[in-house]
Short mmCIF file of C-alpha atoms in Angstrom, two decimals:
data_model
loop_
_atom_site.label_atom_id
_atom_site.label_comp_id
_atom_site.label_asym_id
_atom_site.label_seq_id
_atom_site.Cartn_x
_atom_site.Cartn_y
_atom_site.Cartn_z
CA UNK X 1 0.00 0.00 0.00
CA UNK X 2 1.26 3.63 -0.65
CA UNK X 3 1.21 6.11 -3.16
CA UNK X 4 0.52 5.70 -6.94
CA UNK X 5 2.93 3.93 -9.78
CA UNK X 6 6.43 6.16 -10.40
CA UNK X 7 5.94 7.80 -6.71
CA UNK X 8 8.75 9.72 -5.57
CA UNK X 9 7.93 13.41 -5.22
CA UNK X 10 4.50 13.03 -6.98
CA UNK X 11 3.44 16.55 -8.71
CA UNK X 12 0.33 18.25 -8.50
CA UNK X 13 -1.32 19.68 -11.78
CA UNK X 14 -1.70 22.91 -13.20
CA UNK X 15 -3.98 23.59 -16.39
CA UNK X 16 -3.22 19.42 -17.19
CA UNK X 17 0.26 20.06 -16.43
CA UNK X 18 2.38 18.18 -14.10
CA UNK X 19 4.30 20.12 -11.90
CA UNK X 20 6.15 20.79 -8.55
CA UNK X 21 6.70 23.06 -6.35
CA UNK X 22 9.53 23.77 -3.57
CA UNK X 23 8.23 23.14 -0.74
CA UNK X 24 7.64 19.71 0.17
CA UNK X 25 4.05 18.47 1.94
CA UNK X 26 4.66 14.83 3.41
CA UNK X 27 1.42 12.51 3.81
CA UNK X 28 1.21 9.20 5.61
CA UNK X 29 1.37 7.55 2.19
CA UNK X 30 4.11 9.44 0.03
CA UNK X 31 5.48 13.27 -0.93
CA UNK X 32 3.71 15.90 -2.82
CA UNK X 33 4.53 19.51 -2.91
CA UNK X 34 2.46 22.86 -1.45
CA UNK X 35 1.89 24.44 -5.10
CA UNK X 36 3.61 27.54 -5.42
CA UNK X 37 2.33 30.90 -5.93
CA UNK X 38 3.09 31.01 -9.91
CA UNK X 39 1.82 27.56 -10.06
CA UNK X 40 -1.38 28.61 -8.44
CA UNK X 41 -1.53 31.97 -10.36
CA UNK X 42 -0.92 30.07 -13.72
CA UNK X 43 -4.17 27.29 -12.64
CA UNK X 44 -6.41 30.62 -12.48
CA UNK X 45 -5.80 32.74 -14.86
CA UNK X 46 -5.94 29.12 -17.51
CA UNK X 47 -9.21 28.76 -15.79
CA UNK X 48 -10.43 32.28 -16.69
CA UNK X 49 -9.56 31.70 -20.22
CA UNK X 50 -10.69 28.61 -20.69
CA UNK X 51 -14.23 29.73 -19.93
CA UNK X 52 -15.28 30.68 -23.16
CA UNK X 53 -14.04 27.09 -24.50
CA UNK X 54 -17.00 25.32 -26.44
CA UNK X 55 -15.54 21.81 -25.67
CA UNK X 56 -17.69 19.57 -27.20
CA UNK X 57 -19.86 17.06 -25.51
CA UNK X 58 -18.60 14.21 -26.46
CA UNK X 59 -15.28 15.14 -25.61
CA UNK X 60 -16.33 16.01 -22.14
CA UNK X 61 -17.81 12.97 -22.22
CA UNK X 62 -15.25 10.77 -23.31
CA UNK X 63 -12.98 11.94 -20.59
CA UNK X 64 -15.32 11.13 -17.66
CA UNK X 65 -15.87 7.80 -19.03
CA UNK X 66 -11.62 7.34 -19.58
CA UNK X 67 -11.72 8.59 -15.61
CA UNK X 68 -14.37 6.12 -14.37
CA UNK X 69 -12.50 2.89 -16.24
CA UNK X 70 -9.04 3.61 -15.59
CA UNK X 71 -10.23 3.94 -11.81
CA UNK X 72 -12.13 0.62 -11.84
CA UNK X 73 -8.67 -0.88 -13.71
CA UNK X 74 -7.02 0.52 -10.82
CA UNK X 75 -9.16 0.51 -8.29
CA UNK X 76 -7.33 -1.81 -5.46
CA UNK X 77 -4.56 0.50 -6.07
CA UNK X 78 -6.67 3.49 -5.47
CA UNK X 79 -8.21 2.19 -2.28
CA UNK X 80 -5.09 0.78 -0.28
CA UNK X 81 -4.14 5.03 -0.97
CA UNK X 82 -6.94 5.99 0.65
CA UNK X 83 -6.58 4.05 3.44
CA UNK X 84 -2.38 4.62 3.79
CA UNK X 85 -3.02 8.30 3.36
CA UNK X 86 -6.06 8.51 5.95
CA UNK X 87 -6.14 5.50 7.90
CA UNK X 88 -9.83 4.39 6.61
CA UNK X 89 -10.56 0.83 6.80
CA UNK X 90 -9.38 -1.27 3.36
CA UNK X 91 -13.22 -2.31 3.39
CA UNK X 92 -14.85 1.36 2.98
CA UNK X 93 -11.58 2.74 1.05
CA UNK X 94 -13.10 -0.26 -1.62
CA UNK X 95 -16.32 0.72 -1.53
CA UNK X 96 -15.57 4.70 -1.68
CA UNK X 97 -13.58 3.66 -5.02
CA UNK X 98 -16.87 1.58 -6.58
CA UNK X 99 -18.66 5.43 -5.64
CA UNK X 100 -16.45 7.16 -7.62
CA UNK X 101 -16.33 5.34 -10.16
CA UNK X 102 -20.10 5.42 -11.01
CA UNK X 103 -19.77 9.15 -9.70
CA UNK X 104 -17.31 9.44 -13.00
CA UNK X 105 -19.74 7.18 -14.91
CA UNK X 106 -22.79 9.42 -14.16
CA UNK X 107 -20.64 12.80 -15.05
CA UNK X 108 -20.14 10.98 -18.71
CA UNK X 109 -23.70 10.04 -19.23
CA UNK X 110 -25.05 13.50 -18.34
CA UNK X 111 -22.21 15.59 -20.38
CA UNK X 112 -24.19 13.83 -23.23
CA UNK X 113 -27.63 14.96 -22.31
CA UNK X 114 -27.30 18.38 -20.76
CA UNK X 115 -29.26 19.64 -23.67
CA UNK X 116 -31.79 22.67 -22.48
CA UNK X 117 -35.28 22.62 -23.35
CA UNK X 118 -37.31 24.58 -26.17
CA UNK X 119 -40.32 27.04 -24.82
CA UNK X 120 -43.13 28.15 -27.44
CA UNK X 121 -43.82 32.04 -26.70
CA UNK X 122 -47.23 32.04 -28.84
CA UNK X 123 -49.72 31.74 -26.32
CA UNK X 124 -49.87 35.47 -25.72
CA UNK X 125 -50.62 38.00 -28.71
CA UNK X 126 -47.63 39.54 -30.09
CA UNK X 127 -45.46 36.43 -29.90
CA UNK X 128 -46.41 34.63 -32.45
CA UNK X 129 -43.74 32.63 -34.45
CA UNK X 130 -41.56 33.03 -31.68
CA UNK X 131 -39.94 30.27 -29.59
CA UNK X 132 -37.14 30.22 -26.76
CA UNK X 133 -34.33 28.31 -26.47
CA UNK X 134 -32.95 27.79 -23.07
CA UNK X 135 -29.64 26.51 -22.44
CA UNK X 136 -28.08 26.34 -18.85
CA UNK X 137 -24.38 27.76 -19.18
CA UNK X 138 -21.03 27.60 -17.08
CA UNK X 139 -21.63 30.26 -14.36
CA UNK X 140 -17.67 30.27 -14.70
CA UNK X 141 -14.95 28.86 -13.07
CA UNK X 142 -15.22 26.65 -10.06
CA UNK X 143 -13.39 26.53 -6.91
CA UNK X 144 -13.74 23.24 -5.56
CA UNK X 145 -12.53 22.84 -1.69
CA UNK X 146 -12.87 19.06 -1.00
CA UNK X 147 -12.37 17.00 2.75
CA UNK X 148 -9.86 14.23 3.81
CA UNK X 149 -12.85 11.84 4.72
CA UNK X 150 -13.87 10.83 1.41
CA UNK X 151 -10.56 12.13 -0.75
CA UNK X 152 -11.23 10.36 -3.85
CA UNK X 153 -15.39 10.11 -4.31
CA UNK X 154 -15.76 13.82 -2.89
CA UNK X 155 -13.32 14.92 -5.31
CA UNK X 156 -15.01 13.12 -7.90
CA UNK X 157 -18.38 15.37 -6.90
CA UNK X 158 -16.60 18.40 -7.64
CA UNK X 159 -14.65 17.44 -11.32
CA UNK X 160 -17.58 15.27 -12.73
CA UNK X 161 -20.16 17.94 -12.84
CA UNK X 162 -18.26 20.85 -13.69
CA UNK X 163 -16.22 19.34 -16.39
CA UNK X 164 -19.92 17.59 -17.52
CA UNK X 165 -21.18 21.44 -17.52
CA UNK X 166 -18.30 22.86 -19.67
CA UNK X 167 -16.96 24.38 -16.32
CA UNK X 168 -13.26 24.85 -15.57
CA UNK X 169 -12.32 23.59 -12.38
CA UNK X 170 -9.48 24.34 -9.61
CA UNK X 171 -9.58 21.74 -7.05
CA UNK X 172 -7.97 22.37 -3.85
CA UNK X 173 -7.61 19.00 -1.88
CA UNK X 174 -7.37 18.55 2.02
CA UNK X 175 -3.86 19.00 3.09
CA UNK X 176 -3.99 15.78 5.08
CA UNK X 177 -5.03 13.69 1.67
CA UNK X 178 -3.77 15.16 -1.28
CA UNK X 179 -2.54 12.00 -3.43
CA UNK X 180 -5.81 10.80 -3.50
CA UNK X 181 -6.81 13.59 -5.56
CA UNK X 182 -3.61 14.02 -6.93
CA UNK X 183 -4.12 10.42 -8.43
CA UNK X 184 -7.59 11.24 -10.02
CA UNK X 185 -5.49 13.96 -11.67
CA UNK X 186 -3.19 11.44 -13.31
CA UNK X 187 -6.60 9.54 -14.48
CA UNK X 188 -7.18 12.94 -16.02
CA UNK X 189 -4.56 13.72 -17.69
CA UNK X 190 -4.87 10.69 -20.02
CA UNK X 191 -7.84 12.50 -21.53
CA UNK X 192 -8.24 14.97 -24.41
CA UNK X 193 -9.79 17.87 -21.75
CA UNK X 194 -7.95 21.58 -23.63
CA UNK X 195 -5.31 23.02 -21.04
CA UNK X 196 -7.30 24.66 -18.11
CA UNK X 197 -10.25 23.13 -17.61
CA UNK X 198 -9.07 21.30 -14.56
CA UNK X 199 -6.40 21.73 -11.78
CA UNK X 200 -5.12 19.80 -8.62
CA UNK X 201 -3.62 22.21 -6.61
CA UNK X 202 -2.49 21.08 -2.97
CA UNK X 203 -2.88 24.19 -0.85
CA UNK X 204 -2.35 25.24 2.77
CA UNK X 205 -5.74 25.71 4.55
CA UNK X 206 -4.82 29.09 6.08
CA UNK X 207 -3.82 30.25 2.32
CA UNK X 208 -7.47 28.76 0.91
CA UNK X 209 -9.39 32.24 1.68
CA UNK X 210 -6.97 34.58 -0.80
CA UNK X 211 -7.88 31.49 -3.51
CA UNK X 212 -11.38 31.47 -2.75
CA UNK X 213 -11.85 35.36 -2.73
CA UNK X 214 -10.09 35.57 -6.48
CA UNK X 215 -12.48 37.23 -9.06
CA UNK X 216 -11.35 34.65 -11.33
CA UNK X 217 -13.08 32.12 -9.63
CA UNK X 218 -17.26 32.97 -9.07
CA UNK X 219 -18.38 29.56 -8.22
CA UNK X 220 -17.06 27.90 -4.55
CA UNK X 221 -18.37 24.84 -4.45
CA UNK X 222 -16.92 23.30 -0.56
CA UNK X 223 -17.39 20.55 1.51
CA UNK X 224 -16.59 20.69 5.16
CA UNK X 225 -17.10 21.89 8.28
CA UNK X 226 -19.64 24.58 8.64
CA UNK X 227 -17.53 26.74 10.52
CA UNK X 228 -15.04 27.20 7.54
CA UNK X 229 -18.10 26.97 5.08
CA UNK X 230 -20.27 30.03 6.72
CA UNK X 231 -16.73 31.79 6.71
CA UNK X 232 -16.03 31.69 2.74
CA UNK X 233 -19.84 32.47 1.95
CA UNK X 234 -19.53 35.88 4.57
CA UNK X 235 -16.78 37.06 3.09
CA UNK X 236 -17.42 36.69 -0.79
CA UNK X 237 -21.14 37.56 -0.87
CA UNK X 238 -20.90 38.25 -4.37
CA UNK X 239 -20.07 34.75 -5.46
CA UNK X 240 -22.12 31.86 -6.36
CA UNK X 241 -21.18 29.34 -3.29
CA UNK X 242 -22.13 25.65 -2.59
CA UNK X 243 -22.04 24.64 0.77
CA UNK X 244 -21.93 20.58 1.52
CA UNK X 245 -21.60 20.66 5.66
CA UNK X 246 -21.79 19.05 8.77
CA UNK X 247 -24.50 17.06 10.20
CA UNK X 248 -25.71 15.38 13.55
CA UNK X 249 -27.80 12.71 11.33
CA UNK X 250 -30.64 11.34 13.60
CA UNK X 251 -32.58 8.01 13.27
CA UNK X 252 -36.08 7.42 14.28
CA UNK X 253 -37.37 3.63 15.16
CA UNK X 254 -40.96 3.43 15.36
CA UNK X 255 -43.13 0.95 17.27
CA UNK X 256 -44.43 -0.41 13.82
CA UNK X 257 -40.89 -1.54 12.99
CA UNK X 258 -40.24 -5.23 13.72
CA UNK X 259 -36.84 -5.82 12.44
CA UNK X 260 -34.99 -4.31 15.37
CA UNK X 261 -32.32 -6.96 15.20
CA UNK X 262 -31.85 -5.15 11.52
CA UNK X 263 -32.14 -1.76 12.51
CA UNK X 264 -29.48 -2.14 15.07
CA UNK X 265 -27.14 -3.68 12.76
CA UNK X 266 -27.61 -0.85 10.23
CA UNK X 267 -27.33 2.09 12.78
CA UNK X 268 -24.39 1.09 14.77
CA UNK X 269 -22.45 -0.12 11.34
CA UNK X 270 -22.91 3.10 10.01
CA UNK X 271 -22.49 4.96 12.87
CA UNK X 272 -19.18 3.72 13.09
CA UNK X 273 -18.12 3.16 9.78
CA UNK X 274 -14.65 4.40 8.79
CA UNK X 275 -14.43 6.10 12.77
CA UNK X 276 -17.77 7.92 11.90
CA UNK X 277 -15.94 10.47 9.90
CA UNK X 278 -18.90 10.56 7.74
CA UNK X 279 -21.40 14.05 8.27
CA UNK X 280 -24.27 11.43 7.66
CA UNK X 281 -23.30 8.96 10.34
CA UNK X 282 -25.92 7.63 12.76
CA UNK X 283 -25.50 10.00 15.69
CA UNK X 284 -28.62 10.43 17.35
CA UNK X 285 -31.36 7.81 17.32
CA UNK X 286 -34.88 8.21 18.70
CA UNK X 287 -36.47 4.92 19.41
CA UNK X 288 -40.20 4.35 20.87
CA UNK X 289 -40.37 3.20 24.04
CA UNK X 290 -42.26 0.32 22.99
CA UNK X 291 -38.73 -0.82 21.08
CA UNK X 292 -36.38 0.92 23.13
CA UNK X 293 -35.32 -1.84 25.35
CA UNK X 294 -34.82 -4.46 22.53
CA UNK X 295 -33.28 -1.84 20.71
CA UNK X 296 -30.78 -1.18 22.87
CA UNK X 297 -29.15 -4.27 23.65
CA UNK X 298 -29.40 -5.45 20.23
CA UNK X 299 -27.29 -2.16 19.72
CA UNK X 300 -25.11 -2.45 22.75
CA UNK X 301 -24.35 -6.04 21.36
CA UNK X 302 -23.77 -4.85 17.91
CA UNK X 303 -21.10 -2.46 18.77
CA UNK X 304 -19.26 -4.28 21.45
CA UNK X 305 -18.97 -7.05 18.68
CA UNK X 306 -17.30 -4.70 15.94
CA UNK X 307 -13.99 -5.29 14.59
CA UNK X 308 -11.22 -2.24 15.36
CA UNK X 309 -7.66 -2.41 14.57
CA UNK X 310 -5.31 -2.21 11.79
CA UNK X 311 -7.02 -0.38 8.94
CA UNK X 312 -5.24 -2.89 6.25
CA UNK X 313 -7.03 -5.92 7.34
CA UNK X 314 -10.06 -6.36 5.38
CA UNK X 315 -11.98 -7.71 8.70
CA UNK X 316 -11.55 -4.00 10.15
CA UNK X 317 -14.78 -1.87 10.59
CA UNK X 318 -13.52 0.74 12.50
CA UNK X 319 -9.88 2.06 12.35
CA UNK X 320 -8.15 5.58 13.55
CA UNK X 321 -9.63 9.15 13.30
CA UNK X 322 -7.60 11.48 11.14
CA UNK X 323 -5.30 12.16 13.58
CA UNK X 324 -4.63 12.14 17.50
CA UNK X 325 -6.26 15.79 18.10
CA UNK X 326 -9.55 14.66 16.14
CA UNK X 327 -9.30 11.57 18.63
CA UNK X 328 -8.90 13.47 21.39
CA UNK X 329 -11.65 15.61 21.36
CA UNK X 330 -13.90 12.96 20.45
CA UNK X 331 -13.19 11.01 23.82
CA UNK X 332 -13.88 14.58 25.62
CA UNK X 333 -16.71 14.95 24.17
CA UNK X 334 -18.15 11.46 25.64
CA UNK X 335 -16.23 11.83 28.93
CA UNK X 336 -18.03 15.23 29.63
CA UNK X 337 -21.73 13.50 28.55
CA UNK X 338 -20.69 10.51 31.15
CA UNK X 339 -19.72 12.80 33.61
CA UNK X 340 -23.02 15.20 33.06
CA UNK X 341 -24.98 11.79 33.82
CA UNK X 342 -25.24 10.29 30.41
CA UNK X 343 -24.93 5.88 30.62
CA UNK X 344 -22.25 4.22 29.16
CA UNK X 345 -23.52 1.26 27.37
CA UNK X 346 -20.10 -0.13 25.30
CA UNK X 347 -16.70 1.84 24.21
CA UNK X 348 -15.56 5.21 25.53
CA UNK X 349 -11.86 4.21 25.43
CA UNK X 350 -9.90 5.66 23.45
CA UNK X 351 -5.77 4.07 22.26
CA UNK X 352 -3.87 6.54 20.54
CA UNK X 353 -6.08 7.95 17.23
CA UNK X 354 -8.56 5.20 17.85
CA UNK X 355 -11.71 5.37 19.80
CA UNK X 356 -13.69 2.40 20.58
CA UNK X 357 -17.41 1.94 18.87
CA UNK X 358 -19.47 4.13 21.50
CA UNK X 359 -23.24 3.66 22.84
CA UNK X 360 -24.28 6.22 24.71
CA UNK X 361 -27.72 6.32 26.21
CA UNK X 362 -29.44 8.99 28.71
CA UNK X 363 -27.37 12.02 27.50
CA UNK X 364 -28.68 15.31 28.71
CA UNK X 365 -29.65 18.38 26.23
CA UNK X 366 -26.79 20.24 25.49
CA UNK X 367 -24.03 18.08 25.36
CA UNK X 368 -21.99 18.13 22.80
CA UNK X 369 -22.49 14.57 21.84
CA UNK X 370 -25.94 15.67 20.80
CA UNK X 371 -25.58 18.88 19.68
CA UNK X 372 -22.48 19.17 17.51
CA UNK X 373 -21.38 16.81 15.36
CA UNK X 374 -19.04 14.15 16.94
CA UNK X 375 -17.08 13.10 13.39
CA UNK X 376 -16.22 9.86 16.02
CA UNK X 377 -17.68 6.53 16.47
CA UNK X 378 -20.64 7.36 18.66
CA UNK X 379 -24.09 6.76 18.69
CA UNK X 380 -26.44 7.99 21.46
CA UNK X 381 -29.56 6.61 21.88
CA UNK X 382 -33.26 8.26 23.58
CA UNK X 383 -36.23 7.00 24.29
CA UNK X 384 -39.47 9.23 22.58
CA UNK X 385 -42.85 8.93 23.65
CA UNK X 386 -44.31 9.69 19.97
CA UNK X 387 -43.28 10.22 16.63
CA UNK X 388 -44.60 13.93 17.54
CA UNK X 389 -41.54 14.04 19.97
CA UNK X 390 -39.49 12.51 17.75
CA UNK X 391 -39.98 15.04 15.32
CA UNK X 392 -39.49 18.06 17.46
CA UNK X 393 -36.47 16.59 18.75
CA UNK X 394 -34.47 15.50 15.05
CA UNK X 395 -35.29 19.13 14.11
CA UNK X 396 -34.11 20.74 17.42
CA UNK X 397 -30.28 20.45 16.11
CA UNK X 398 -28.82 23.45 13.96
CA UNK X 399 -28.26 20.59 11.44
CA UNK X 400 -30.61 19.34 8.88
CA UNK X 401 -28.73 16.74 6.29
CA UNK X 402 -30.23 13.76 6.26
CA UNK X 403 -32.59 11.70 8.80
CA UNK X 404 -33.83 7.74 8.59
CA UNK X 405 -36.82 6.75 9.87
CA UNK X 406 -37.96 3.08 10.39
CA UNK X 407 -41.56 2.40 10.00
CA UNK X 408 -43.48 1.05 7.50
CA UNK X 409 -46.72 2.92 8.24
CA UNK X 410 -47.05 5.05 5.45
CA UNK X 411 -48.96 7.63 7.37
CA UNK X 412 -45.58 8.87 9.01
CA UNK X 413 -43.93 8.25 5.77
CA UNK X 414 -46.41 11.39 4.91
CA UNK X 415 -45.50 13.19 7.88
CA UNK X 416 -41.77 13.00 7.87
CA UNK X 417 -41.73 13.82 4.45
CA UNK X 418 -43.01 17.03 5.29
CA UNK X 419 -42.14 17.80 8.40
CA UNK X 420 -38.53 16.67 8.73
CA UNK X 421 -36.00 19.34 8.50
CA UNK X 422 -33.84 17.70 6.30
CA UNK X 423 -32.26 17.73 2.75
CA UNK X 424 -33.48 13.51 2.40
CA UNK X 425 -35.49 11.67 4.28
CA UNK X 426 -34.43 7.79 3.92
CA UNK X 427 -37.42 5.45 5.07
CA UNK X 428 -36.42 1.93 6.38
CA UNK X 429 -32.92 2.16 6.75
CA UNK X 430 -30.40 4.82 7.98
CA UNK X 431 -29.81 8.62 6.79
CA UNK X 432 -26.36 7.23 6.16
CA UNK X 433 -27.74 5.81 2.24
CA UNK X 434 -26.83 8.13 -0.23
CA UNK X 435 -27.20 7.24 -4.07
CA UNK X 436 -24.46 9.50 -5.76
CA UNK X 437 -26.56 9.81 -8.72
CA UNK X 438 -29.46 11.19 -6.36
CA UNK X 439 -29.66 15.31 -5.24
CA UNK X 440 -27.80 15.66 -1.93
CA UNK X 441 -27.11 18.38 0.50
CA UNK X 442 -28.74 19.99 3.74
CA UNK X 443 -30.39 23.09 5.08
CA UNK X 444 -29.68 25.13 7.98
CA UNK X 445 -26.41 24.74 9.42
CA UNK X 446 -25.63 21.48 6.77
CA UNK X 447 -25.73 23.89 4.36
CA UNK X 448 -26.96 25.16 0.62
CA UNK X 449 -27.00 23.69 -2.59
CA UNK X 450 -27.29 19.83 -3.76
CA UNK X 451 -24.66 17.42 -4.72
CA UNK X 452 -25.37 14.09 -6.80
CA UNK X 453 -23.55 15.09 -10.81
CA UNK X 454 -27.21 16.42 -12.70
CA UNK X 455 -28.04 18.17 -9.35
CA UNK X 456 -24.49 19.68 -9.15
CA UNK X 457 -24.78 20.61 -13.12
CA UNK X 458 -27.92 22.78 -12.35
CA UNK X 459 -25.99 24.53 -9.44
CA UNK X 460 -22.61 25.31 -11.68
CA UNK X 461 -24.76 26.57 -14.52
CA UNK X 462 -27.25 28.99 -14.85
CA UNK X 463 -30.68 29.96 -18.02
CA UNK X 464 -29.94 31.44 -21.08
CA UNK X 465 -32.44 32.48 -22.97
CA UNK X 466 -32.22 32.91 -27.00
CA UNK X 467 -35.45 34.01 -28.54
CA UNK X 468 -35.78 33.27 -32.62
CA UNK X 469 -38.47 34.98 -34.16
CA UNK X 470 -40.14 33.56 -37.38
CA UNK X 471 -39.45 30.02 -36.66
CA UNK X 472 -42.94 28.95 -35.34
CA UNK X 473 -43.60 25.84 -33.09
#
């Protein structure tokens, strides 16, 4: 496991271009370089003047379907990256890679039908023989500011769209994962994309503001923490920005739901997949008291019983947390809910960058553990009276990604479908699910706009209208 074929210092890329720069930035896995100011002066101004390029769809196209087979070709290679560079679990570095690769797949097929629609304009006097053509075009260049937890299929959401939409893109990887993205950028460069549609530009996070305040660059499209998000959208008000945040994703088990052994399994897996560095992990859950009990210890089982160790072994579920600070405050967090009266049902330990699968139950408002998101393995679990309570209590967080609900009562299927707070609603399984070909993305705190490629294409682009007179319907 390590970095890609040829690595030595492996370059980042400016307008297609391999290059690097002096300084060097050392990962886990192998040795890139911070791009240098010419280097990241060069990637925007080829950006800018690529913007007017008509590329045509098929090439577009062809390049996202080059991307998405040379990844599955490569794809064990890709994964054991992912995990040497952040530590996540061979078994979810795998399955991020099958993601991307239909990400890259999905990118192709929609370059090739991004068409517009036609609008007759006779059905008021005056406008006869008139018709309008509306075509969505490139709202410019795109500044795309992607996260360490998913470094290769997040990335992926930011190229496939805006190089599907005839958008130039600049992405800026995490600092702690670069060569993931660096490698889709060698996948890239295979294709026939003209210079400066596309950059990989690793970039310190303090220097990240001066890129995303340049002119040059009127689309941010970020993923992250909502702290850093609600920062770049203050200070460029002027811009169009895309804001994929945090989460405290809650599930809701409801008396109708028989399957509890099922349930469990599903919420404390994917509360604790990859170290719950996911911002639509199980965190909270809000069982009926009618289930509660059986809930519980199928849950408390269920966790205790998880695998944790040595990311490389394909047995491991849950491995380290990006690094020891990340696992630090994570233990704090459940150390202050214990000590504030919350039970302890399995984990709270914590061994270096590693912290144990966590079930929490009885946590008091206003702990963290419930109110912020944790971006650990823990779950916390509380017992509701009615899916009324329920309700109010998934929507009392600042957050509002995603939320499951088990039932199979399609009454509350109604009600949580309009009531919910949320950017998706997933019914009979966890708010975890996400279809990358599907709209995704939050309100409130979690944020504005909607991943998932077509979705992503509509937020890049924006109506033009051409009117032809004379032509009829």
């Amino acid at each position: 496991m390590g970095a890609p074929r040829g690595a030595g210092v492996i370059p980042y890329w400016v307008a297609g271009r391999p290059v690097t720069g002096p300084l060097p930035l050392a990962t886990r896995a192998g040795t890139t370089s911070w791009a240098s100011e010419a280097h990241v002066e060069h990637a925007v101004a080829t950006a800018w003047a690529a913007r007017g390029l008509r590329t045509p769809a098929r090439v577009r196209a062809d390049a996202l379907a080059h991307v998405s087979a040379a990844l599955a070709a490569r794809a064990e290679e890709a994964a054991a990256l992912i995990t040497a560079e952040s530590g996540k679990p061979i078994r979810w570095s795998r399955a991020e890679i099958t993601r991307a690769v239909a990400t890259f797949r999905w990118g192709a097929e929609e370059a090739r039908r991004f068409s517009g629609t036609v609008q007759r304009l006779d059905t008021d006097a005056g406008s006869d023989g008139r018709v309008a053509l509306v075509r969505r075009v490139a709202r410019g260049p795109v500044l795309g500011i992607t996260p360490f937890n998913f470094p290769v299929n997040l990335v992926a959401h930011k190229l496939a769209p805006a190089i599907a939409a005839g958008a130039p893109v600049v992405i800026k990887p995490a600092p702690a994962t670069p060569l993931s993205a660096l490698f889709l950028g060698s996948l890239l460069a295979e294709t026939d994309l003209p210079e400066g549609t596309w950059s990989v530009l690793p970039v310190p996070n303090a220097d990240a503001a001066r890129l995303a305040a340049d002119p040059r660059l009127p689309v941010v499209s970020f993923t992250g923490s909502d702290r850093v998000g609600h920062l770049i959208r203050d200070a460029n008000p002027a811009k169009h920005v895309l804001l994929e945040l945090g989460g405290n994703a809650a599930a809701v088990v409801c008396p109708d739901w028989t399957d509890l052994a099922w349930a469990a399994e599903r919420i404390a897996d994917m509360g604790t997949y990859q170290a719950g560095q996911s911002c639509v992990s199980v965190q909270r859950v809000y069982a009926h008291r009618e289930v509660y009990g059986e809930l519980v210890e199928a849950l408390r089982a269920r966790m205790s019983a998880l695998p944790v160790g040595d990311p490389r072994d394909p047995a491991t579920h849950v491995g380290p947390l990006i690094d020891e600070a990340a696992a630090a405050r994570v233990a704090d967090w459940i150390a202050d809910a214990v000590s504030r009266g919350a039970t302890l049902l399995a984990g709270g330990t914590r061994t270096g960058r590693t912290v144990a699968p966590t079930l929490l139950a009885d946590v008091p408002d206003g702990c963290a553990v419930l109110t912020e998101e944790v971006f650990g393995p823990v779950v916390v679990v509380s017992r509701v009276d009615s899916l009324d309570e329920a309700i109010a209590r998934v929507n009392a967080s600042r957050y509002g990604l995603q939320a499951g609900v088990f039932t199979h009562d399609l009454r509350v299927v109604d009600r949580v479908a309009a009531e919910l707070e949320v950017g998706g609603v997933i019914i009979g399984d966890v708010p975890t699910y996400r279809a990358d070909q599907m709209p995704y993305g939050g309100v409130k705190d979690s944020g504005t706009g909607r991943e998932g490629v077509a979705a992503a294409m509509e937020d890049l682009t924006e109506p033009r209208v051409l009117v032809m007179r004379g032509l009829g319907y």
